[in-house]
Amino acid sequence: METSGLALENVVLSVHGKAVLNNVSFHADEKRIGLIGANGSGKSTLARVILGLLQINSGELRVHGVDIWKDRKAALKTVGMLFQNPDHQIIFPTCEEEIAFGLTQLGQSKEKARRAALEILARFGRADWASRSTHDLSQGQRHFLCLLSVLVMQPKLLVFDEPYAGLDLPTSIQLHRSIDALEQQVVLITHDMDVLADFDRVIWLDHGEIAGDGKPSDIIPKYIAEMTTRAGETDA
C-alpha cells in the first residue's frame, strides 16, 4: 500500500447495518484536495475516519505511511482536523492552554508545550492572545485559535470540515488566506465550489462511493449538473 500522502483501499464503514462508506479507494499525494458531495454523502464520515475518530469495518487506511489505528501517538502528529464549529474543539479557558494541550498529549512537558504555544502565537501575530479568554474571541478568532492548536502539532495532513460555514465575508477571506498559505497537505470539505477552483484535485462522494475524481475543472461542472438535475426532480 502507498506510504506517501493519503491512501485508502476498499474502505468500508457501516452504521446500524447501513453502508456509509462503500469500498472507497484512492491515493492522494497532491497538496490541495477538495471533498464534495450532497448532505449525507459520507464526506464528514470519511473525514472522521481519516482522523481516526471512527474505525472502519474493513479495508486499509494510511496517512503518510501511518496506520492511525495501530499507532495512535504517531497519528496525533500526522493528521489534524479543523471542525465546522470551533466550540466543539475549544475546551480550555485561555488561548495558551488551548494550544498547549495537544502537545502535552504527545508527552511534552507542560513548560515545553507552553513555550511552543507562545511561539506559534507570536509567529502568527497573536502574542497578545496568550492569556486571553477563549470565551472573549469572535467566531472567526475561535476558528483561528483552533487552526493554531492544530498547526502547533506539526501534522503532515490537515482536514477542514466546512470551515467557512457561518463566517462573515471578511473572516472567510482571512481564513481562506491562512489555509492557502499552509505548507501541509490539505483536505477541504465544502459546499462552496469557488474555493476549490485552484485546488489540485477534487473527489466527489455520493452515497458513500466515489462518483468523480480529478481536476476541479472536470469534476465540479459534472457535480453541479447532477445536483441541478436532482433538484429539478425534487421540484417535479
Short mmCIF file of C-alpha atoms in Angstrom, two decimals:
data_model
loop_
_atom_site.label_atom_id
_atom_site.label_comp_id
_atom_site.label_asym_id
_atom_site.label_seq_id
_atom_site.Cartn_x
_atom_site.Cartn_y
_atom_site.Cartn_z
CA MET A 1 0.00 0.00 0.00
CA GLU A 2 1.16 3.56 -0.73
CA THR A 3 3.14 5.19 2.08
CA SER A 4 3.01 8.79 0.86
CA GLY A 5 0.07 11.14 1.21
CA LEU A 6 -3.40 9.80 1.97
CA ALA A 7 -4.11 6.23 0.90
CA LEU A 8 -7.39 4.32 1.22
CA GLU A 9 -8.04 0.86 -0.15
CA ASN A 10 -11.52 -0.71 -0.16
CA VAL A 11 -12.58 1.18 2.96
CA VAL A 12 -15.98 0.10 4.26
CA LEU A 13 -17.86 1.58 7.20
CA SER A 14 -21.36 0.52 8.15
CA VAL A 15 -23.57 2.10 10.80
CA HIS A 16 -26.57 0.13 12.06
CA GLY A 17 -26.22 -2.20 9.10
CA LYS A 18 -26.16 0.59 6.52
CA ALA A 19 -23.03 1.21 4.44
CA VAL A 20 -21.93 4.82 4.98
CA LEU A 21 -18.65 4.30 3.10
CA ASN A 22 -18.66 1.56 0.47
CA ASN A 23 -15.33 0.32 -0.91
CA VAL A 24 -13.73 3.77 -1.03
CA SER A 25 -10.27 3.66 -2.62
CA PHE A 26 -7.90 6.42 -3.64
CA HIS A 27 -4.32 7.58 -3.20
CA ALA A 28 -3.82 11.33 -2.87
CA ASP A 29 -0.41 12.95 -2.60
CA GLU A 30 -1.48 16.31 -4.05
CA LYS A 31 -1.15 19.33 -1.78
CA ARG A 32 -4.75 20.60 -2.04
CA ILE A 33 -7.67 18.18 -2.25
CA GLY A 34 -11.35 19.14 -2.19
CA LEU A 35 -14.00 16.72 -0.95
CA ILE A 36 -17.52 17.43 -2.20
CA GLY A 37 -20.93 15.80 -2.16
CA ALA A 38 -24.53 16.33 -1.14
CA ASN A 39 -25.54 16.21 2.51
CA GLY A 40 -25.35 12.64 3.75
CA SER A 41 -22.91 11.56 1.04
CA GLY A 42 -20.28 10.45 3.57
CA LYS A 43 -17.90 13.43 3.49
CA SER A 44 -17.78 14.17 7.21
CA THR A 45 -17.76 10.45 7.99
CA LEU A 46 -14.72 10.00 5.75
CA ALA A 47 -13.02 12.94 7.47
CA ARG A 48 -13.53 11.32 10.86
CA VAL A 49 -12.23 8.02 9.54
CA ILE A 50 -9.08 9.75 8.29
CA LEU A 51 -8.65 11.38 11.69
CA GLY A 52 -9.15 8.07 13.50
CA LEU A 53 -12.37 9.04 15.24
CA LEU A 54 -14.31 6.26 13.52
CA GLN A 55 -12.99 2.75 12.98
CA ILE A 56 -13.67 1.11 9.63
CA ASN A 57 -15.21 -2.34 9.23
CA SER A 58 -12.77 -3.39 6.54
CA GLY A 59 -10.15 -2.06 4.17
CA GLU A 60 -6.89 -0.22 4.72
CA LEU A 61 -6.03 3.37 5.52
CA ARG A 62 -2.64 5.06 5.74
CA VAL A 63 -1.89 8.73 6.38
CA HIS A 64 1.65 9.44 5.20
CA GLY A 65 2.53 5.84 5.94
CA VAL A 66 0.94 5.76 9.41
CA ASP A 67 -1.74 3.23 10.31
CA ILE A 68 -3.76 5.58 12.50
CA TRP A 69 -5.36 2.76 14.49
CA LYS A 70 -2.21 0.81 15.21
CA ASP A 71 -0.14 3.86 16.20
CA ARG A 72 -2.35 6.47 17.83
CA LYS A 73 0.54 8.62 19.07
CA ALA A 74 2.00 8.84 15.58
CA ALA A 75 -1.47 9.61 14.26
CA LEU A 76 -1.73 12.68 16.50
CA LYS A 77 1.44 14.02 14.90
CA THR A 78 0.40 13.08 11.36
CA VAL A 79 -3.16 14.34 10.87
CA GLY A 80 -5.13 17.22 12.35
CA MET A 81 -8.66 18.48 11.80
CA LEU A 82 -10.50 21.78 11.99
CA PHE A 83 -14.19 21.13 12.63
CA GLN A 84 -17.06 23.26 11.37
CA ASN A 85 -17.91 24.54 14.86
CA PRO A 86 -14.86 25.71 16.86
CA ASP A 87 -16.85 25.40 20.08
CA HIS A 88 -16.70 21.63 19.61
CA GLN A 89 -12.90 21.82 19.85
CA ILE A 90 -12.14 24.52 22.40
CA ILE A 91 -12.11 23.22 25.97
CA PHE A 92 -9.67 25.44 27.90
CA PRO A 93 -10.23 28.92 29.37
CA THR A 94 -7.18 30.63 27.83
CA CYS A 95 -5.67 30.56 24.35
CA GLU A 96 -2.26 29.48 25.63
CA GLU A 97 -3.72 26.47 27.46
CA GLU A 98 -5.83 25.51 24.46
CA ILE A 99 -2.86 25.45 22.11
CA ALA A 100 -0.53 23.68 24.56
CA PHE A 101 -2.94 20.84 25.37
CA GLY A 102 -2.32 18.76 22.25
CA LEU A 103 1.44 18.83 22.83
CA THR A 104 1.06 17.51 26.37
CA GLN A 105 -0.96 14.64 24.89
CA LEU A 106 2.14 13.80 22.85
CA GLY A 107 4.18 13.59 26.02
CA GLN A 108 5.75 17.04 26.12
CA SER A 109 6.20 18.71 29.50
CA LYS A 110 3.76 21.48 30.37
CA GLU A 111 6.57 24.04 30.22
CA LYS A 112 7.80 22.92 26.80
CA ALA A 113 4.23 22.87 25.49
CA ARG A 114 3.64 26.34 26.92
CA ARG A 115 6.73 27.71 25.18
CA ALA A 116 5.61 26.20 21.88
CA ALA A 117 2.16 27.76 22.32
CA LEU A 118 3.67 31.18 22.94
CA GLU A 119 5.97 30.78 19.94
CA ILE A 120 3.20 29.96 17.49
CA LEU A 121 1.03 32.79 18.81
CA ALA A 122 3.92 35.20 18.26
CA ARG A 123 4.67 33.77 14.80
CA PHE A 124 1.12 34.49 13.67
CA GLY A 125 0.99 37.94 15.25
CA ARG A 126 -1.23 36.90 18.15
CA ALA A 127 1.20 37.13 21.09
CA ASP A 128 -1.36 39.20 22.99
CA TRP A 129 -3.75 36.25 22.94
CA ALA A 130 -1.70 34.13 25.36
CA SER A 131 -3.71 34.89 28.50
CA ARG A 132 -6.84 35.95 26.65
CA SER A 133 -10.05 34.13 27.49
CA THR A 134 -11.22 31.84 24.71
CA HIS A 135 -14.80 32.92 25.50
CA ASP A 136 -13.96 36.51 24.54
CA LEU A 137 -12.93 35.58 20.99
CA SER A 138 -15.18 36.17 18.00
CA GLN A 139 -16.32 33.25 15.86
CA GLY A 140 -13.56 33.90 13.34
CA GLN A 141 -10.96 34.25 16.08
CA ARG A 142 -12.05 30.94 17.61
CA HIS A 143 -11.62 29.29 14.21
CA PHE A 144 -8.12 30.74 14.01
CA LEU A 145 -7.29 29.55 17.54
CA CYS A 146 -8.35 26.02 16.56
CA LEU A 147 -6.13 26.27 13.49
CA LEU A 148 -3.15 27.27 15.64
CA SER A 149 -3.93 24.43 18.05
CA VAL A 150 -3.68 22.00 15.14
CA LEU A 151 -0.65 23.62 13.49
CA VAL A 152 1.42 23.53 16.68
CA MET A 153 1.28 19.72 16.46
CA GLN A 154 3.05 19.96 13.07
CA PRO A 155 0.82 17.43 11.26
CA LYS A 156 1.52 16.39 7.69
CA LEU A 157 -2.17 16.39 6.73
CA LEU A 158 -4.89 18.86 7.73
CA VAL A 159 -8.59 18.14 7.26
CA PHE A 160 -11.08 21.02 7.22
CA ASP A 161 -14.80 20.29 7.54
CA GLU A 162 -16.84 23.23 6.20
CA PRO A 163 -14.52 25.81 7.83
CA TYR A 164 -16.28 28.79 6.21
CA ALA A 165 -19.82 27.93 7.33
CA GLY A 166 -21.37 30.70 9.38
CA LEU A 167 -18.50 33.15 8.87
CA ASP A 168 -18.92 36.66 7.51
CA LEU A 169 -17.12 37.56 4.29
CA PRO A 170 -14.04 39.30 5.82
CA THR A 171 -13.47 36.42 8.24
CA SER A 172 -13.93 33.86 5.45
CA ILE A 173 -11.36 35.67 3.31
CA GLN A 174 -8.89 35.79 6.20
CA LEU A 175 -9.33 32.09 6.97
CA HIS A 176 -9.05 31.20 3.28
CA ARG A 177 -5.75 33.05 3.06
CA SER A 178 -4.48 31.27 6.17
CA ILE A 179 -5.38 27.86 4.73
CA ASP A 180 -3.94 28.76 1.33
CA ALA A 181 -0.59 29.64 2.92
CA LEU A 182 -0.22 26.33 4.77
CA GLU A 183 2.69 24.08 3.85
CA GLN A 184 0.82 20.91 4.81
CA GLN A 185 -1.33 18.71 2.63
CA VAL A 186 -4.95 19.85 2.96
CA VAL A 187 -8.26 18.03 2.52
CA LEU A 188 -11.11 20.56 2.45
CA ILE A 189 -14.77 19.57 2.74
CA THR A 190 -17.02 22.29 1.38
CA HIS A 191 -20.21 23.15 -0.49
CA ASP A 192 -18.56 26.29 -1.86
CA MET A 193 -17.22 25.29 -5.25
CA ASP A 194 -15.50 28.64 -5.79
CA VAL A 195 -12.85 27.98 -3.12
CA LEU A 196 -11.84 24.77 -4.91
CA ALA A 197 -11.13 26.35 -8.29
CA ASP A 198 -7.36 26.42 -7.76
CA PHE A 199 -7.12 23.10 -5.91
CA ASP A 200 -5.07 20.23 -7.32
CA ARG A 201 -7.81 17.63 -7.10
CA VAL A 202 -11.48 17.20 -6.22
CA ILE A 203 -13.08 13.96 -5.02
CA TRP A 204 -16.87 13.69 -5.26
CA LEU A 205 -18.63 11.35 -2.83
CA ASP A 206 -22.16 10.15 -3.48
CA HIS A 207 -23.97 7.72 -1.17
CA GLY A 208 -20.65 6.63 0.32
CA GLU A 209 -18.97 5.92 -3.01
CA ILE A 210 -16.65 7.91 -5.25
CA ALA A 211 -18.70 9.40 -8.09
CA GLY A 212 -15.93 11.55 -9.52
CA ASP A 213 -12.23 12.17 -9.02
CA GLY A 214 -9.99 14.56 -10.92
CA LYS A 215 -9.23 18.19 -11.66
CA PRO A 216 -11.70 20.80 -10.35
CA SER A 217 -12.40 21.95 -13.91
CA ASP A 218 -13.53 18.41 -14.79
CA ILE A 219 -15.37 17.33 -11.64
CA ILE A 220 -17.14 20.46 -10.41
CA PRO A 221 -19.25 21.08 -13.58
CA LYS A 222 -20.40 17.43 -13.53
CA TYR A 223 -21.26 17.69 -9.84
CA ILE A 224 -23.22 20.91 -10.31
CA ALA A 225 -25.09 19.43 -13.28
CA GLU A 226 -26.03 16.34 -11.27
CA MET A 227 -27.19 18.37 -8.26
CA THR A 228 -29.23 20.63 -10.55
CA THR A 229 -30.89 17.59 -12.12
CA ARG A 230 -31.74 16.15 -8.72
CA ALA A 231 -33.16 19.48 -7.58
CA GLY A 232 -35.38 19.53 -10.67
CA GLU A 233 -36.60 16.00 -9.97
CA THR A 234 -37.47 17.03 -6.42
CA ASP A 235 -39.47 20.03 -7.66
CA ALA A 236 -41.35 17.97 -10.24
#
